[in-house]
Short mmCIF file of C-alpha atoms in Angstrom, two decimals:
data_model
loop_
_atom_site.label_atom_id
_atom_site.label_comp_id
_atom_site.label_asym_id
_atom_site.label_seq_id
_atom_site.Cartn_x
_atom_site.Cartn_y
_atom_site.Cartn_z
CA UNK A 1 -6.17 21.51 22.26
CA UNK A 2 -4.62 22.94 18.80
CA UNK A 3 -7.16 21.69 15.65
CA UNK A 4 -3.50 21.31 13.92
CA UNK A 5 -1.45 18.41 14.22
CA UNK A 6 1.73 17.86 12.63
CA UNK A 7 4.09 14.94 11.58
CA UNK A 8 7.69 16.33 11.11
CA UNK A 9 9.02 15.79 7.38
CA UNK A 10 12.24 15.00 8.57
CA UNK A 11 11.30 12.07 10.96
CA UNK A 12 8.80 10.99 7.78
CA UNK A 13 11.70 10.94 5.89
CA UNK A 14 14.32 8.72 8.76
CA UNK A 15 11.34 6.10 9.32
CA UNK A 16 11.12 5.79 5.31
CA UNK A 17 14.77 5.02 5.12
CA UNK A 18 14.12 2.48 7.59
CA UNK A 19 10.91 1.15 7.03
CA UNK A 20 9.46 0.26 4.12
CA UNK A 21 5.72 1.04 5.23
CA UNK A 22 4.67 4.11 7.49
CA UNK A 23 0.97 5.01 8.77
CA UNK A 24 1.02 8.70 8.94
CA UNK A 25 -2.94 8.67 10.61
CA UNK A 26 -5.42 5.88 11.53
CA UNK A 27 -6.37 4.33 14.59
CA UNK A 28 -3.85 1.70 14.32
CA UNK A 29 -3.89 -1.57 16.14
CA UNK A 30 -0.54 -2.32 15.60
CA UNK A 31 2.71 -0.02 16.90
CA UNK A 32 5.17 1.15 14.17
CA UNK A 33 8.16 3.15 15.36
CA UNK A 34 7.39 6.75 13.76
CA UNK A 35 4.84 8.37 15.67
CA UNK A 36 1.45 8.90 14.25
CA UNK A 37 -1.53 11.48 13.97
CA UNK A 38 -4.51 8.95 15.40
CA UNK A 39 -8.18 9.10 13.31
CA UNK A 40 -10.61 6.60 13.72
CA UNK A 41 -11.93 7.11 9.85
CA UNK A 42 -9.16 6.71 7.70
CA UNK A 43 -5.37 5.43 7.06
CA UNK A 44 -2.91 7.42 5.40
CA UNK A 45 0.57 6.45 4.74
CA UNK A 46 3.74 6.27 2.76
CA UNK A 47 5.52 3.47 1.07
CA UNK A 48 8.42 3.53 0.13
CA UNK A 49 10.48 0.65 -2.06
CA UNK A 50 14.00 0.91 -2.05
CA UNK A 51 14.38 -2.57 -3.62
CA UNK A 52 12.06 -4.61 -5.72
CA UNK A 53 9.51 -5.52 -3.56
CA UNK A 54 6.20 -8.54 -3.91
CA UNK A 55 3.19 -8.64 -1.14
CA UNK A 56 1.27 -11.51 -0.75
CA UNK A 57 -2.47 -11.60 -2.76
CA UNK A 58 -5.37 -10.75 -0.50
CA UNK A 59 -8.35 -8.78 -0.65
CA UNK A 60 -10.15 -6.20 2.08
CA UNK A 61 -13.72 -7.21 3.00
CA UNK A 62 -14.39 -3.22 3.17
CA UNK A 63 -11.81 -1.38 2.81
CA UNK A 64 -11.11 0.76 -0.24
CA UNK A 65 -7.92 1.92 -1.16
CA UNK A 66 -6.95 5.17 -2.00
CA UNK A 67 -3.35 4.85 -3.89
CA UNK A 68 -1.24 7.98 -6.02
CA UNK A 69 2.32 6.80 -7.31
CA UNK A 70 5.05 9.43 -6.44
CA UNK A 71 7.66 7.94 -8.02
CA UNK A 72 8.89 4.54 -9.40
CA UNK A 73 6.04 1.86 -10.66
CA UNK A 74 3.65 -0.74 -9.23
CA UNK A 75 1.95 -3.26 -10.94
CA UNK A 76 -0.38 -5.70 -9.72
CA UNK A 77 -2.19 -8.45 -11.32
CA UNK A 78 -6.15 -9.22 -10.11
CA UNK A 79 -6.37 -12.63 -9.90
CA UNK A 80 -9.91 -12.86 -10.64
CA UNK A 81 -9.58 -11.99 -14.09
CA UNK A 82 -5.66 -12.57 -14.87
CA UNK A 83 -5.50 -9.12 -15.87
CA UNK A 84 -1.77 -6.66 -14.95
CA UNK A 85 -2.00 -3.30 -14.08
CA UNK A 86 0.69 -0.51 -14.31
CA UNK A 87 0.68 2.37 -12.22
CA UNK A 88 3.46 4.99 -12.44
CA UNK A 89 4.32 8.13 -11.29
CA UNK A 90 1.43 10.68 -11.26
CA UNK A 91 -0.96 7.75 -11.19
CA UNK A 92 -4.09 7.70 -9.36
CA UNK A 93 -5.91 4.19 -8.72
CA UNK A 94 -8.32 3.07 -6.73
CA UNK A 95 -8.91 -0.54 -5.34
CA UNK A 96 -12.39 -1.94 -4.62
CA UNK A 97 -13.06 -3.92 -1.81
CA UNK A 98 -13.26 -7.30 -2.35
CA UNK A 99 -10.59 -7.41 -5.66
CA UNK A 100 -8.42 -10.52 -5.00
CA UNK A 101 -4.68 -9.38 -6.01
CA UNK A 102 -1.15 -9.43 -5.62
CA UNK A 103 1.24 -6.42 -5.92
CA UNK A 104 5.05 -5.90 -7.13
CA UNK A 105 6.95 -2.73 -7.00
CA UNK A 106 9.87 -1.41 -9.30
CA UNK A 107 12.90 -0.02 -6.96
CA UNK A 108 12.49 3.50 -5.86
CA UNK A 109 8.96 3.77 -5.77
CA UNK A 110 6.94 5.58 -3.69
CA UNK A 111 3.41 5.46 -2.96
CA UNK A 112 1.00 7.57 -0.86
CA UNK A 113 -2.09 5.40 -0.03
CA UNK A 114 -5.75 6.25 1.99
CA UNK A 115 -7.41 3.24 3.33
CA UNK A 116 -11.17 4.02 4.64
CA UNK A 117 -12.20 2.97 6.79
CA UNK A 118 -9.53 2.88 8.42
CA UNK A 119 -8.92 -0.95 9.66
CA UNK A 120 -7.70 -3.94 9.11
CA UNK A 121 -9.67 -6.22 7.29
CA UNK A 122 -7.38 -7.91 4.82
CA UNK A 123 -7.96 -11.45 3.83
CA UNK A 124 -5.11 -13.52 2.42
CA UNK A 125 -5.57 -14.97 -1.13
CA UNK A 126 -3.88 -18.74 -1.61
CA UNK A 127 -1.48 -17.82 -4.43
CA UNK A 128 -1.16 -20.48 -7.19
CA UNK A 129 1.98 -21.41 -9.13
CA UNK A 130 1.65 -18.88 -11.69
CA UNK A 131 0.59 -16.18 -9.41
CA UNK A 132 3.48 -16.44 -7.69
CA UNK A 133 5.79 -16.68 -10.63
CA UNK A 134 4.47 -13.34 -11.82
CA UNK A 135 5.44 -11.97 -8.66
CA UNK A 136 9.09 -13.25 -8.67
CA UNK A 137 9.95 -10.44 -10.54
CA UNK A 138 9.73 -7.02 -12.18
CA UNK A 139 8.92 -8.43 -15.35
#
């Protein structure tokens, strides 16, 4: 067995079109149609936002995430404090575990993100009224 494994750029770039999330590397519990490079330390993947997109506000219990901005913007508000924060392209962030937040992205973002450990541990946050309007929108 080969220490080198590879992901082709091109099918990277036909699940992107298709998909707006793709793990690239973990030891994922859930399938997702482009093939991936299995670790049982980390996630790595690749968003990609062709439209304006909102998640829903959670946290991770452990997880930290690991998050550079390619192109396009992301903001996200942390609900704990009421406080917005802008990433754009270039940026670096980092989230904590245990920051309660919701996320928006401009169109035609991209974002390259590391979760370790790699798992699923998020926690959904119960949005109220104005958490939710501020995700309604870019603005």
């Amino acid at each position: 067995m080969s220490g080198f494994e590879k992901i082709d750029g091109a099918e990277i770039e036909k699940y992107s079109a298709i998909h707006e999330s793709n793990y690239l590397c973990g030891d994922l519990k859930l399938p997702q149609e482009l093939a991936h490079l299995h670790d049982e330390n980390v996630e790595i993947g690749l968003c990609y936002y062709k439209d304006f997109s909102a998640k829903k506000a959670h946290y991770h219990t452990e997880v930290t995430e690991y998050q550079y901005v390619l192109c396009g913007e992301v903001k996200y508000l942390d609900i704990a404090n009421n406080t917005e924060h802008t990433y754009r392209k270039g940026d670096f962030y980092i989230i904590r575990p245990n920051t309660h937040y919701i996320e928006k992205v401009s169109p035609d973002s991209k974002v390259f993100f590391i979760k370790s450990p790699g798992k699923n541990d998020k926690i959904s946050v119960e949005e109220s009224l104005e958490v939710r309007e501020w995700a309604s929108s870019w603005e």
